[in-house]
Structure formats: structure tokens, C-alpha cells
Coordinates of C-alpha atoms in Angstrom, one line a residue:
Chain C
M1049 CA -11.4 -63.9 157.6
S1050 CA -8.8 -66.4 156.7
T1051 CA -7.3 -66.4 153.2
T1052 CA -6.5 -69.2 150.8
E1053 CA -4.3 -69.9 147.8
L1054 CA -1.7 -67.4 148.7
E1055 CA 1.7 -66.8 147.2
P1056 CA 4.3 -66.9 149.9
G1057 CA 4.3 -63.7 152.0
L1058 CA 1.5 -61.8 150.3
A1059 CA -1.9 -62.1 151.9
A1060 CA -5.1 -61.9 149.8
P1061 CA -7.4 -58.9 150.2
E1062 CA -9.5 -58.8 153.4
Q1063 CA -13.2 -58.4 153.1
G1064 CA -14.2 -56.6 156.3
P1065 CA -16.8 -53.9 156.8
R1066 CA -15.8 -50.8 155.0
T1067 CA -17.2 -47.4 154.1
L1068 CA -15.5 -46.0 151.0
A1069 CA -13.7 -42.7 151.3
P1070 CA -14.3 -39.8 149.0
F1071 CA -11.4 -39.7 146.5
G1072 CA -8.6 -37.3 147.5
R1073 CA -8.1 -35.2 150.5
R1074 CA -10.5 -32.5 151.8
A1075 CA -10.2 -29.6 154.2
C1076 CA -12.2 -29.9 157.4
R1077 CA -12.7 -27.1 159.9
V1078 CA -11.7 -27.6 163.5
V1079 CA -14.7 -27.1 165.7
A1080 CA -13.4 -28.2 169.1
N1081 CA -10.1 -29.2 170.7
E1082 CA -10.4 -30.1 174.3
R1083 CA -8.2 -31.8 176.8
I1084 CA -9.1 -35.1 178.3
G1085 CA -6.3 -35.8 180.9
P1086 CA -3.1 -35.7 178.8
Y1087 CA -5.0 -36.4 175.6
D1088 CA -6.4 -34.0 173.1
L1089 CA -9.9 -34.6 171.6
V1090 CA -10.0 -32.8 168.3
A1091 CA -13.3 -32.4 166.5
V1092 CA -13.7 -31.4 162.9
E1093 CA -16.7 -30.7 160.7
D1094 CA -16.6 -33.0 157.7
E1095 CA -19.0 -31.5 155.1
T1096 CA -18.7 -34.1 152.4
G1097 CA -17.5 -37.3 153.9
P1098 CA -19.7 -40.3 154.7
P1099 CA -20.3 -41.6 158.3
P1100 CA -17.4 -43.9 159.2
L1101 CA -17.6 -47.3 160.7
A1102 CA -16.1 -48.0 164.1
G1103 CA -12.5 -49.2 163.6
Q1104 CA -11.9 -47.2 160.4
F1105 CA -9.4 -44.4 160.5
Y1106 CA -8.4 -41.2 158.8
M1107 CA -5.1 -39.6 157.6
L1108 CA -4.8 -36.1 159.2
S1109 CA -2.5 -33.3 158.6
T1110 CA -2.8 -29.5 159.2
A1111 CA -3.4 -27.2 156.3
T1112 CA -0.8 -24.8 157.7
G1113 CA 2.3 -25.3 159.9
W1114 CA 2.7 -28.9 158.8
G1115 CA 6.5 -29.3 158.3
G1116 CA 7.4 -27.2 161.3
A1117 CA 10.8 -25.8 162.0
S1118 CA 12.6 -29.1 161.5
G1119 CA 10.9 -30.2 158.2
R1120 CA 8.7 -32.7 160.1
P1121 CA 6.0 -33.7 160.1
H1122 CA 5.9 -34.3 156.4
L1123 CA 3.4 -37.1 156.0
G1124 CA -0.1 -37.4 157.3
R1125 CA -0.8 -39.2 160.6
A1126 CA -3.3 -42.0 160.9
F1127 CA -6.0 -41.8 163.6
S1128 CA -8.9 -44.1 164.4
V1129 CA -12.2 -42.2 164.6
C1130 CA -13.1 -41.9 168.2
R1131 CA -16.7 -40.5 167.9
A1132 CA -18.8 -39.4 164.9
H1133 CA -22.1 -37.4 165.2
G1134 CA -23.6 -36.1 162.0
R1135 CA -20.8 -34.3 160.2
R1136 CA -18.7 -34.0 163.3
L1137 CA -15.7 -36.4 163.5
E1138 CA -13.7 -36.6 166.7
F1139 CA -10.1 -37.9 167.1
L1140 CA -8.3 -38.7 170.3
L1141 CA -4.6 -38.1 170.2
E1142 CA -1.6 -37.9 172.4
A1143 CA 1.2 -35.5 171.6
I1144 CA 4.2 -37.7 171.4
G1145 CA 6.0 -36.4 168.3
P1146 CA 5.9 -33.6 165.8
G1147 CA 2.7 -34.7 164.1
T1148 CA 0.6 -35.2 167.1
E1149 CA 2.1 -32.1 168.8
R1150 CA 0.9 -29.9 165.8
L1151 CA -2.5 -31.6 165.7
G1152 CA -2.9 -31.2 169.4
A1153 CA -2.2 -27.5 169.2
L1154 CA -4.9 -26.9 166.6
D1155 CA -7.0 -23.8 167.1
L1156 CA -10.7 -23.4 166.4
A1157 CA -11.4 -22.6 162.7
E1158 CA -8.1 -23.9 161.5
D1159 CA -8.3 -26.4 158.6
V1160 CA -7.2 -30.0 158.7
W1161 CA -6.5 -32.1 155.6
V1162 CA -8.5 -35.3 155.9
V1163 CA -8.4 -38.5 153.9
G1164 CA -10.9 -41.2 154.9
P1165 CA -12.7 -43.1 156.2
L1166 CA -10.0 -45.7 155.5
G1167 CA -9.5 -49.4 156.2
I1168 CA -11.9 -52.0 157.5
G1169 CA -13.7 -51.7 160.8
F1170 CA -15.0 -54.0 163.5
A1171 CA -17.3 -56.8 162.5
D1172 CA -20.5 -57.4 164.4
P1173 CA -20.6 -59.9 167.2
E1174 CA -22.6 -63.1 166.9
P1175 CA -26.2 -62.4 167.9
G1176 CA -26.8 -62.7 171.6
G1177 CA -23.2 -62.6 172.6
R1178 CA -21.6 -60.0 174.9
A1179 CA -19.1 -57.6 173.4
L1180 CA -16.0 -57.2 175.6
L1181 CA -14.0 -54.1 174.6
V1182 CA -10.4 -54.0 175.8
G1183 CA -8.4 -50.8 175.4
G1184 CA -5.0 -49.5 176.4
G1185 CA -3.9 -45.9 176.5
I1186 CA -4.6 -44.0 173.3
G1187 CA -5.9 -47.3 171.9
V1188 CA -9.2 -46.7 173.6
A1189 CA -10.2 -44.3 170.8
P1190 CA -11.9 -46.7 168.3
L1191 CA -13.6 -48.5 171.2
V1192 CA -15.6 -45.3 172.1
I1193 CA -17.5 -45.2 168.7
W1194 CA -17.8 -49.0 168.8
E1195 CA -19.3 -49.0 172.2
Q1196 CA -21.8 -46.4 171.1
A1197 CA -22.7 -48.4 167.9
L1198 CA -23.1 -51.7 169.8
R1199 CA -25.3 -50.1 172.6
T1200 CA -27.5 -48.4 170.0
R1201 CA -28.1 -51.8 168.6
G1202 CA -28.9 -53.3 172.0
V1203 CA -25.7 -55.4 172.2
H1204 CA -24.6 -56.0 175.8
T1205 CA -21.1 -54.5 176.2
M1206 CA -18.4 -54.5 178.9
T1207 CA -15.4 -52.2 178.5
L1208 CA -12.1 -52.8 180.2
L1209 CA -9.4 -50.1 180.0
G1210 CA -5.8 -49.8 181.0
F1211 CA -3.9 -46.5 181.5
R1212 CA -0.5 -45.4 182.8
N1213 CA -2.1 -43.5 185.7
E1214 CA -5.1 -41.7 187.0
S1215 CA -4.6 -38.7 184.7
Y1216 CA -4.7 -40.7 181.5
A1217 CA -7.7 -42.6 182.9
H1218 CA -9.8 -39.5 182.3
A1219 CA -10.3 -41.0 178.9
A1220 CA -12.6 -43.5 180.5
L1221 CA -15.2 -40.7 180.8
L1222 CA -15.8 -41.2 177.0
F1223 CA -17.5 -44.5 177.7
E1224 CA -21.1 -44.9 178.7
G1225 CA -21.7 -48.6 179.6
Q1226 CA -20.3 -51.1 182.1
L1227 CA -16.7 -50.3 182.7
G1228 CA -13.6 -51.6 184.4
V1229 CA -10.3 -49.6 184.6
A1230 CA -6.8 -50.5 185.5
T1231 CA -3.8 -48.2 186.1
D1232 CA -0.2 -49.3 185.8
D1233 CA 0.8 -47.3 189.0
G1234 CA -2.3 -48.0 191.0
S1235 CA -3.3 -44.4 191.1
G1236 CA -7.0 -43.6 191.2
P1237 CA -9.8 -45.8 192.5
W1238 CA -9.0 -48.5 190.0
H1239 CA -7.4 -51.9 189.7
H1240 CA -3.7 -51.7 190.2
G1241 CA -2.2 -53.6 187.3
L1242 CA -2.8 -54.6 183.8
V1243 CA -6.1 -54.4 181.8
T1244 CA -5.4 -58.0 180.7
E1245 CA -5.8 -59.1 184.3
L1246 CA -9.3 -57.6 184.2
L1247 CA -9.9 -59.5 181.0
E1248 CA -8.9 -62.8 182.5
E1249 CA -11.3 -62.2 185.3
S1250 CA -14.2 -61.1 183.1
L1251 CA -14.0 -63.3 180.1
T1252 CA -16.8 -65.8 179.7
P1253 CA -17.6 -68.3 176.9
G1254 CA -19.7 -66.7 174.3
D1255 CA -18.0 -63.3 174.6
Q1256 CA -16.6 -61.5 171.5
V1257 CA -13.5 -59.5 172.3
Y1258 CA -12.6 -56.2 170.5
A1259 CA -9.2 -54.7 171.5
C1260 CA -7.0 -51.8 170.7
G1261 CA -3.8 -50.7 172.4
P1262 CA -0.1 -51.2 172.6
A1263 CA 1.3 -54.3 170.8
P1264 CA 2.3 -56.1 174.0
M1265 CA -1.2 -55.6 175.4
L1266 CA -2.8 -56.9 172.1
E1267 CA -0.5 -59.9 172.2
A1268 CA -1.6 -60.7 175.7
V1269 CA -5.2 -60.3 174.7
R1270 CA -4.6 -62.6 171.7
R1271 CA -3.0 -65.3 173.9
I1272 CA -5.8 -65.1 176.5
C1273 CA -8.5 -65.4 173.8
V1274 CA -6.8 -68.2 172.0
A1275 CA -6.5 -70.1 175.2
R1276 CA -10.2 -69.6 176.0
T1277 CA -11.3 -70.1 172.4
V1278 CA -13.0 -66.7 172.4
P1279 CA -12.9 -64.8 169.1
A1280 CA -11.2 -61.5 169.1
Q1281 CA -10.7 -58.6 166.7
L1282 CA -7.7 -56.5 167.3
A1283 CA -7.3 -53.0 165.9
L1284 CA -3.5 -52.7 165.1
E1285 CA -1.2 -49.8 164.5
A1286 CA 1.8 -49.4 162.3
G1287 CA 3.7 -46.4 160.9
M1288 CA 1.8 -45.5 157.8
A1289 CA 2.7 -43.1 155.0
C1290 CA -0.4 -43.0 152.8
G1291 CA -3.4 -44.9 154.4
F1292 CA -4.7 -46.3 151.1
G1293 CA -2.4 -49.1 150.1
A1294 CA 0.1 -47.2 148.0
C1295 CA 3.3 -47.4 150.0
F1296 CA 3.2 -51.0 151.5
G1297 CA 4.9 -49.6 154.6
C1298 CA 2.3 -50.5 157.3
V1299 CA 2.5 -54.3 157.1
V1300 CA 2.1 -56.7 160.0
R1301 CA 3.0 -60.4 159.8
T1302 CA 0.0 -62.7 159.7
R1303 CA -0.4 -66.4 159.2
D1304 CA -0.9 -65.6 155.5
G1305 CA 2.1 -63.3 155.1
Y1306 CA 2.5 -59.6 155.4
R1307 CA -0.8 -57.7 155.5
R1308 CA -1.2 -53.9 154.9
L1309 CA -3.0 -52.5 157.9
C1310 CA -4.3 -49.6 155.9
V1311 CA -6.3 -51.6 153.3
D1312 CA -6.5 -55.1 154.9
G1313 CA -6.8 -53.8 158.5
P1314 CA -6.4 -52.0 160.9
V1315 CA -8.8 -54.5 162.4
V1316 CA -7.3 -58.0 162.2
A1317 CA -8.8 -61.3 163.6
A1318 CA -6.7 -62.6 166.4
A1319 CA -6.9 -66.0 164.8
D1320 CA -4.9 -64.6 161.8
L1321 CA -1.9 -63.7 164.0
E1322 CA 0.7 -65.9 165.4
E1323 CA 3.1 -65.5 168.3
G1324 CA 5.8 -63.0 167.5
W1325 CA 3.6 -60.9 165.1
E1326 CA 4.3 -57.8 167.1
Chain P
M1125 CA -15.4 -38.3 130.7
T1126 CA -12.5 -39.1 133.0
V1127 CA -10.4 -36.7 134.8
A1128 CA -7.4 -38.2 133.2
T1129 CA -8.7 -36.7 129.9
A1130 CA -10.3 -33.7 131.6
R1131 CA -7.1 -32.0 132.6
P1132 CA -6.4 -28.6 130.9
K1133 CA -6.0 -28.8 127.1
G1134 CA -2.7 -28.2 125.4
L1135 CA -0.7 -30.4 127.7
A1136 CA -0.4 -33.5 125.5
V1137 CA 3.1 -35.0 125.3
E1138 CA 4.7 -38.0 123.5
L1139 CA 6.8 -40.3 125.5
G1140 CA 8.8 -42.9 123.5
G1141 CA 5.8 -43.6 121.2
L1142 CA 3.1 -43.2 123.9
H1143 CA 0.7 -40.4 123.3
L1144 CA -0.3 -39.0 126.7
A1145 CA -3.0 -36.4 127.6
H1146 CA -0.6 -34.6 129.9
P1147 CA 2.9 -35.0 131.4
V1148 CA 2.1 -36.2 134.9
L1149 CA 2.6 -39.9 135.8
N1150 CA 3.0 -41.7 139.1
G1151 CA 6.3 -43.1 140.2
S1152 CA 6.4 -46.9 140.4
G1153 CA 5.5 -48.2 143.8
T1154 CA 3.8 -45.0 144.9
W1155 CA 0.2 -45.8 143.9
D1156 CA -1.6 -49.1 144.0
A1157 CA -4.5 -48.6 141.7
I1158 CA -6.2 -51.8 142.9
A1159 CA -6.0 -50.8 146.6
A1160 CA -7.0 -47.3 145.7
M1161 CA -10.2 -48.6 144.1
R1162 CA -10.9 -50.7 147.2
T1163 CA -10.5 -47.6 149.3
F1164 CA -12.1 -44.9 147.2
G1165 CA -14.3 -46.9 144.8
A1166 CA -14.7 -46.2 141.1
P1167 CA -13.5 -42.6 141.3
A1168 CA -10.0 -43.9 141.9
R1169 CA -10.2 -45.5 138.4
D1170 CA -12.4 -42.9 136.6
E1171 CA -10.6 -39.9 138.0
L1172 CA -7.1 -41.4 138.1
P1173 CA -4.8 -38.4 138.3
F1174 CA -2.1 -39.7 136.0
A1175 CA -1.7 -39.6 132.2
A1176 CA -0.3 -43.1 132.3
F1177 CA -0.2 -45.6 135.2
V1178 CA 3.1 -47.1 136.2
S1179 CA 2.7 -50.4 138.1
K1180 CA 4.5 -51.4 141.2
T1181 CA 7.6 -53.4 140.2
I1182 CA 7.0 -57.1 139.6
T1183 CA 9.6 -59.8 139.7
V1184 CA 9.6 -63.4 138.3
A1185 CA 8.9 -65.0 141.7
P1186 CA 6.4 -63.7 144.3
R1187 CA 8.0 -61.7 147.1
G1188 CA 6.7 -60.9 150.5
G1189 CA 8.9 -57.9 150.9
N1190 CA 11.2 -56.7 153.8
P1191 CA 10.5 -57.2 157.5
P1192 CA 8.9 -54.1 159.2
P1193 CA 9.5 -51.4 160.1
R1194 CA 9.6 -50.3 156.5
L1195 CA 9.2 -46.5 156.9
W1196 CA 11.0 -43.6 158.5
E1197 CA 10.0 -40.0 158.1
T1198 CA 12.8 -37.5 157.6
P1199 CA 12.8 -33.7 157.3
A1200 CA 10.7 -33.2 154.1
G1201 CA 11.1 -36.8 153.1
L1202 CA 10.6 -40.4 153.7
I1203 CA 12.9 -43.4 153.8
N1204 CA 11.3 -46.6 152.6
S1205 CA 12.5 -50.2 152.7
I1206 CA 9.7 -52.1 151.2
G1207 CA 11.5 -54.8 149.4
L1208 CA 9.5 -55.2 146.2
P1209 CA 6.5 -57.2 147.6
N1210 CA 4.5 -58.5 144.6
K1211 CA 2.6 -61.5 143.4
G1212 CA 5.3 -62.5 140.9
L1213 CA 4.9 -62.6 137.1
E1214 CA 2.3 -65.3 137.0
G1215 CA 0.2 -63.8 139.9
F1216 CA 0.4 -60.4 138.3
L1217 CA -0.8 -61.5 134.9
A1218 CA -3.6 -63.6 136.4
R1219 CA -4.9 -61.3 139.1
D1220 CA -3.6 -57.7 138.8
L1221 CA -3.4 -57.2 135.1
P1222 CA -7.2 -57.6 134.4
E1223 CA -7.9 -55.0 137.0
L1224 CA -5.2 -52.6 135.9
A1225 CA -6.5 -53.0 132.3
T1226 CA -9.7 -51.2 133.4
L1227 CA -7.8 -48.0 134.0
P1228 CA -8.6 -45.2 131.5
V1229 CA -4.9 -44.5 130.7
P1230 CA -2.0 -46.4 129.2
L1231 CA -0.4 -49.0 131.5
I1232 CA 3.3 -49.1 132.0
V1233 CA 4.5 -52.2 133.8
S1234 CA 7.6 -52.0 136.0
V1235 CA 9.8 -55.1 136.0
A1236 CA 12.9 -56.0 137.9
G1237 CA 15.1 -59.1 137.4
F1238 CA 17.9 -60.4 139.5
S1239 CA 19.6 -61.6 136.3
L1240 CA 19.5 -60.9 132.6
D1241 CA 17.5 -64.1 132.2
E1242 CA 14.9 -63.0 134.7
F1243 CA 14.6 -59.7 132.9
A1244 CA 14.1 -61.6 129.6
V1245 CA 11.4 -63.7 131.2
L1246 CA 9.6 -60.7 132.5
V1247 CA 9.8 -58.7 129.3
E1248 CA 8.6 -61.6 127.2
G1249 CA 5.8 -62.4 129.7
V1250 CA 4.5 -58.8 130.0
A1251 CA 5.1 -57.2 126.6
D1252 CA 2.9 -59.5 124.6
R1253 CA -0.1 -58.6 126.6
P1254 CA -2.3 -56.1 124.7
E1255 CA -3.3 -54.4 128.0
V1256 CA 0.4 -53.3 128.4
A1257 CA 1.5 -50.1 126.6
A1258 CA 5.1 -50.0 127.7
L1259 CA 7.6 -51.5 130.2
E1260 CA 9.8 -49.8 132.8
L1261 CA 13.0 -51.6 133.6
N1262 CA 13.8 -51.2 137.3
V1263 CA 17.6 -51.6 137.3
S1264 CA 18.2 -50.8 140.9
C1265 CA 18.4 -54.5 141.9
P1266 CA 21.7 -56.5 142.1
N1267 CA 22.4 -59.0 139.3
V1268 CA 23.0 -62.1 141.4
K1269 CA 25.4 -63.5 138.7
S1270 CA 27.8 -60.5 138.7
G1271 CA 27.0 -59.0 142.1
C1272 CA 26.6 -55.6 140.4
V1273 CA 23.5 -53.4 140.5
I1274 CA 22.6 -53.4 136.8
G1275 CA 21.9 -49.7 136.8
S1276 CA 25.2 -48.8 138.4
E1277 CA 27.5 -49.9 135.6
R1278 CA 27.3 -49.2 131.9
G1279 CA 28.5 -52.6 130.9
E1280 CA 25.7 -54.3 132.8
M1281 CA 23.2 -51.8 131.3
A1282 CA 24.4 -52.5 127.8
A1283 CA 24.2 -56.2 128.3
L1284 CA 20.6 -55.9 129.7
M1285 CA 19.5 -53.8 126.7
A1286 CA 21.2 -56.2 124.3
R1287 CA 19.2 -59.0 125.9
V1288 CA 15.8 -57.5 126.2
R1289 CA 15.5 -55.0 123.4
P1290 CA 15.1 -57.7 120.7
L1291 CA 12.2 -59.2 122.7
T1292 CA 9.6 -56.5 122.1
S1293 CA 8.8 -53.5 120.0
K1294 CA 6.9 -51.9 122.8
P1295 CA 8.5 -48.8 124.5
L1296 CA 11.1 -49.7 127.1
I1297 CA 11.7 -47.1 129.7
V1298 CA 14.9 -47.5 131.9
K1299 CA 14.5 -46.2 135.5
L1300 CA 17.9 -44.9 136.6
T1301 CA 19.3 -45.1 140.1
P1302 CA 21.0 -42.1 141.6
N1303 CA 23.3 -44.3 143.7
V1304 CA 26.2 -44.2 141.2
S1305 CA 29.3 -42.1 140.8
D1306 CA 28.2 -40.9 137.4
V1307 CA 24.7 -41.5 136.0
V1308 CA 25.5 -40.3 132.4
P1309 CA 27.4 -43.4 131.2
V1310 CA 24.6 -45.7 132.3
A1311 CA 22.0 -43.4 130.7
L1312 CA 24.0 -43.4 127.4
A1313 CA 24.3 -47.3 127.6
A1314 CA 20.5 -47.5 128.0
Q1315 CA 19.9 -45.1 125.1
E1316 CA 22.5 -46.8 122.8
G1317 CA 20.9 -50.1 123.7
G1318 CA 17.6 -49.0 122.4
A1319 CA 15.7 -47.5 125.4
D1320 CA 12.8 -45.4 124.3
A1321 CA 12.8 -43.2 127.4
L1322 CA 14.6 -42.8 130.7
S1323 CA 13.1 -42.2 134.1
L1324 CA 15.0 -40.8 137.1
I1325 CA 15.5 -40.7 139.9
N1326 CA 14.9 -43.8 141.9
T1327 CA 15.4 -43.3 145.7
L1328 CA 18.7 -42.3 147.3
R1329 CA 20.2 -44.9 149.5
A1330 CA 19.5 -43.9 153.1
T1331 CA 19.2 -45.2 156.6
A1332 CA 17.9 -44.2 160.0
V1333 CA 19.0 -45.0 163.5
H1334 CA 16.6 -46.3 166.1
P1335 CA 16.2 -43.5 168.7
R1336 CA 16.4 -45.9 171.6
T1337 CA 18.5 -48.8 170.6
G1338 CA 21.0 -47.1 168.4
H1339 CA 20.6 -49.9 165.8
P1340 CA 19.2 -49.4 162.3
W1341 CA 15.5 -48.6 162.5
L1342 CA 14.5 -50.2 159.3
G1343 CA 13.9 -54.0 159.3
A1344 CA 16.2 -54.4 156.3
G1345 CA 18.8 -52.0 157.7
Q1346 CA 18.7 -49.5 154.9
G1347 CA 16.3 -48.1 152.3
G1348 CA 15.7 -45.3 149.9
L1349 CA 15.0 -41.6 150.5
S1350 CA 12.3 -39.8 148.6
G1351 CA 10.3 -36.6 148.9
P1352 CA 11.2 -32.9 148.6
A1353 CA 14.5 -33.6 150.4
V1354 CA 15.8 -35.2 147.3
R1355 CA 14.4 -32.8 144.7
P1356 CA 17.6 -30.7 144.1
V1357 CA 19.6 -33.9 143.6
A1358 CA 16.9 -35.2 141.2
L1359 CA 17.0 -31.9 139.3
A1360 CA 20.8 -32.1 138.9
L1361 CA 20.8 -35.6 137.6
T1362 CA 17.9 -34.9 135.3
T1363 CA 19.9 -32.0 133.9
Q1364 CA 23.0 -34.1 133.4
V1365 CA 21.2 -36.8 131.6
A1366 CA 19.1 -34.5 129.5
A1367 CA 22.3 -32.7 128.4
R1368 CA 23.9 -35.9 127.1
T1369 CA 21.0 -38.0 125.7
D1370 CA 18.2 -37.5 123.2
V1371 CA 15.5 -39.8 124.4
P1372 CA 12.6 -38.4 126.5
I1373 CA 13.0 -38.3 130.2
I1374 CA 10.5 -38.8 133.0
G1375 CA 11.8 -36.6 135.8
M1376 CA 10.9 -37.3 139.4
G1377 CA 12.0 -36.7 142.9
G1378 CA 10.0 -34.8 145.5
I1379 CA 7.6 -33.1 143.1
Q1380 CA 4.8 -31.4 145.2
S1381 CA 3.5 -28.6 142.9
G1382 CA 3.2 -27.4 139.4
R1383 CA 6.1 -25.2 140.0
D1384 CA 8.2 -28.2 140.9
A1385 CA 7.0 -30.0 137.8
L1386 CA 8.0 -27.1 135.6
D1387 CA 11.4 -27.1 137.2
F1388 CA 11.9 -30.7 135.9
L1389 CA 10.6 -29.7 132.4
Q1390 CA 13.1 -26.9 132.4
A1391 CA 15.8 -29.4 133.4
G1392 CA 15.0 -31.3 130.2
A1393 CA 12.3 -33.8 131.3
S1394 CA 9.4 -34.5 129.0
C1395 CA 7.2 -35.9 131.7
V1396 CA 7.2 -35.9 135.5
A1397 CA 6.2 -38.5 138.0
V1398 CA 4.7 -37.9 141.4
G1399 CA 5.7 -40.2 144.2
T1400 CA 5.8 -39.4 147.9
E1401 CA 3.3 -36.5 147.4
N1402 CA 0.7 -39.1 146.5
F1403 CA 0.9 -40.4 150.0
R1404 CA 0.1 -37.0 151.5
D1405 CA -2.6 -36.1 148.9
P1406 CA -4.2 -38.9 146.8
G1407 CA -5.3 -36.2 144.4
A1408 CA -1.9 -34.6 144.0
G1409 CA -1.4 -35.7 140.4
A1410 CA -4.4 -33.8 139.2
R1411 CA -3.6 -30.7 141.3
I1412 CA 0.0 -30.7 140.1
C1413 CA -1.1 -31.0 136.5
D1414 CA -3.5 -28.1 136.8
E1415 CA -0.8 -26.0 138.5
L1416 CA 1.6 -26.9 135.8
A1417 CA -0.8 -25.6 133.1
Q1418 CA -1.0 -22.3 135.1
Q1419 CA 2.7 -22.1 135.4
L1420 CA 3.3 -22.7 131.7
R1421 CA 0.7 -20.0 130.8
A1422 CA 2.2 -17.6 133.4
Q1423 CA 5.7 -18.1 131.8
G1424 CA 4.3 -17.6 128.3
M1425 CA 4.9 -21.2 127.2
D1426 CA 2.1 -22.7 125.2
S1427 CA 2.9 -26.4 125.9
P1428 CA 5.1 -28.7 128.1
V1429 CA 6.7 -29.9 124.8
H1430 CA 8.0 -26.5 124.1
A1431 CA 9.4 -26.1 127.7
T1432 CA 11.3 -29.4 127.3
A1433 CA 12.5 -28.6 123.8
A1434 CA 13.8 -25.2 124.8
A1435 CA 15.6 -26.7 127.8
R1436 CA 17.3 -29.4 125.8
A1437 CA 18.2 -27.0 123.0
R1438 CA 19.8 -24.7 125.5
M1439 CA 21.8 -27.6 127.0
R1440 CA 23.1 -28.6 123.7
I1441 CA 24.4 -25.1 122.9
A1442 CA 26.0 -24.9 126.4

């Protein structure tokens, strides 16, 4: 949604789909932690939280061993919900730093501090249109729950995924519908190249695009969709300290000024972004 | 009944004329009550975990803030370089103040001017509003006329107080910066100029190097360090100021527990403010308040007021 009557540099509140979070943080028990290629899929039992919307996220930290030997991680880490069934929440993560390393090493029956669901999620496509889901790497996470939600409602979906190599592409197994996969190195029985090449081949007028992945991928998706006048919603990522609007750290530049991804995202309409946003 | 008033009994404190249910506040810029209500709904208002709410700093003109990245996690801490994004005085009064006025606790509005004239405009614009209980002067910005950070030099501090003190009878709290060679002369200038309370510390100047490029990580080059990493520094500065002044002090810097809060009371603070810990735990203020009550009981102290008074009396004798 576009915003009006703005002071320079400070965007007005976004009104996307949102499920409110219980106030405060709560301990959730780890009920599964499985490997999917190089990724970890961590499942927790959320006794008191509401079902999240696709595209919303949670702040996670471990109840013990957060802080490690080096004093990091200190702050929680933001993760889009990957799947949600009943009280079970699942998060896909890749161990790339002290926070994700600790979370990836979670044992069954450990407790995780959870704040969420947070932010605004994906908005429904126009009736009758096809939903084209475009994911890159760890960014496929929110598209898993979104694909499920759309298929449940009878929306025609097509999912295009890009990964570094065949090993990472194991995450494609989380999807159920029509699928196209690309790998950067050409490994596996997939397209050798970029997922955005698949997007250019597949995109038709009337599609609604939903994308999550690295910023350069999202910028390419934005450019393609603008050129073809296809609406796109992009789930963005930024370093985040709190997840609920307190720190003003997670801003991204939009046409209306800086927008906090935690309360006015992480899902942002491609039309709200300009070249150079990333 | 709200949680703000449902904290353990016997914790009431007075802060420069404000009567507070307990001594736990939020640090300015570490809690956006409006965003919290959008995220958590009415409980973020009704169960606000602070005895008074300190707004994010407002300036005369609207500001977008610094270019990202704005954050860098450190061992037990956080460097932020946010740049005071805000709607400006007019936007704050029209759009934020009506929402903040619905909070169940006194409202303290933080203001920062880039000149004495700007401070005067802000104090006059905010203090007359009945929704506002007190003002906090954020003196960590440079005075564009002198080039000095107002809070870094006692002459600047004295001039600021001389300018704004006559404008309002509401409590004025001065938020001191630790980025000075000696904080005591600035604190004394604030007190002598009529400050009703002092708060400290603001963040410690800090920077981080991009792990790949070797250039500064933060969009603005440098920022301020907060979190448990700064707590011993904050305790030392609180002690120094408490020993040399008489006005109440809001102590802050890396408070994560009731034990940490009690440390600040025993360094002479009357109240404490929670900052970075809010980011990790939105309910931290309530938890810290409850833990502080337990700590006071365990140490045989019947109220935070007595802990503070004992500390300041001890300092005067020493």
C-alpha cells in the first residue's frame, strides 16, 4: 500500500495482514531439529501463541547458552515462519553466525525464547490469478507456509527456487505444488543459472509474484515485475534488534522514506521500492 | 488494573516531582509504545512494564534518520546508529502525542535541539501540553552554533538551562552523555541550572569494522554502544554524579535483572531505565521490577527509596 502526507524520510504505518503477538516473550519447547541439506529445520511447540500468517516472523533465542563463549549472540534473531501446524511452529535456518549456529544445535526438549508472530504477512492475490512464488536460498522459508495456505484455498501456484548447489536444493522438498529449481553451479537435475531466469520464462500477465531471498535476487525480481507490470510482494530482511518497532534498526529505503521492516514489513510491495533500495 | 500499577507494593518513588509506582522506566529510544501496540495490541498499553514512559527523542524538524546499516551486535552489547528519526515537533504533537496519552503512566517527552533556540521551541511546544508530565533533555547532539556537544561542556549546559528553565515549571530531566572527560561538571551545571533530575548514561561512542571491506560497518560511520557491555561504566558514572549532586538520578546502562537494578540504586540512582534488554525481552521491565522487589527484601531493605538514600548518605560521608 502506498502512503500519503509523509514527512520527509519517515513512512506512515503499513496496513498489511497481521496477527497480533502475545505481549512479551515465552518459552517454547523444541520438538524436532532435522537437517534438510545444509539447513536446519527447527520445530517448537507454541502452547499459547496464535497461528501466524505466512510472511510473519518470530524473534528467537535459546533459553540457555545464548551468549556463548564470546559474548555473542546477545540479541534474538529474526526468522520467518516456515511451516505451522496446530501448535507446532517450524523455522528453517542456516548456521552462518553465532546465533544461527546455537539455534541449529538445539537439542530436543530444550527451550527457545519466542516473540511473535511479528510484522505483516503476504496479502492475498487477486481472485483467479496465479501466484508465482520465487525463493532464493534460506529465503524459501516463508514461501513454504504461503504455498500451503494458497493451495488450501485453491489458488493456482507455481514455485521457482534458486540454490547455490544440489545440496541446498534439498529444501525444495518442503514444497508440494508445481516447482522449478535452479542451481548456481548447475549441480543436480535442475536449471543451471539463476532463479530469475526461470521467472522471466514463466511470468505471464495476471500473475501475482511473491518473493524472498538475497537482496540482489529481490532487486532482479522487482525489475522484472516492474517491466512486465506484474504486482510483486517481497519479503525483505535486515539486521534486527527487537522485532517490534522499538530500535528503528531494521529500516529499508522505500519511495516514502525509511520503513521499519519489523512493523511495516517484512513484506513490502515491489512498487514501494526504487532502484538502489538494497 | 494495569500491570504498571500491579507491580509489587512498596516500590513507589518520587522523581523530581513525579510520583511513580516503582522505579523502572524505559530508556529513550528503546521502546516505541505505538509500534508495540500495533504488534501486541492493547496489552502493550495496559500492561506497559514501566512506571513512566520516556518517548523517543523528538527534534524541531522531521528526521528520517541515518542510512542503514544501523546496528552491530557486540559481545554482550549493541552498537546503534539510528540518527533520531522522528516526525518533528509538529508531527509528534499531532499524531504521536494523542496515542501516547492513552498510556496508563506519566509521559516523559525526550527532546533534542541543535541550538539553544531549538531547545526553547521544543520545551515551549511540549511542556504546555497537559498529557506531558515531564521533559527529558537529550544533550548528546552538537550545538550547530558552537560546534560543541551541549552535554560535553559545562558552559553549554549552563546556557541551555538558563534558556529553557524559565519556560516551564514541569520537571526537566537532563540525560547526560558518557562521552566526556569528566561528567561531574556537566551534571553540576545541569543541577545548578535547575534540572529536577539527571539520567545517565547515554550510549558510549563506538564503531565496528565491516568484516569483508574493512570500512566502517554502520551507515553513519559510528554509533553508540549499549547493553551489559557498558554496565560497569554506567555504574561508575552514576556513582560519581550521585556523590556530587543532590537531584534524583535515573541510572541506566545494560540493566538486565533486578540485581543489576539494585546495583544502580546502590550507586545512588533513584530510578533505573531498561534499554537494550527490552529488545531481547519485551516484558523485561516487569520482570526486572519484580526481581528488584525480591532483591530489596532479600537484603532487608524495605523500599528502593531507602536503598538510594543509604547510598547517597554513604557517599557524602566518604
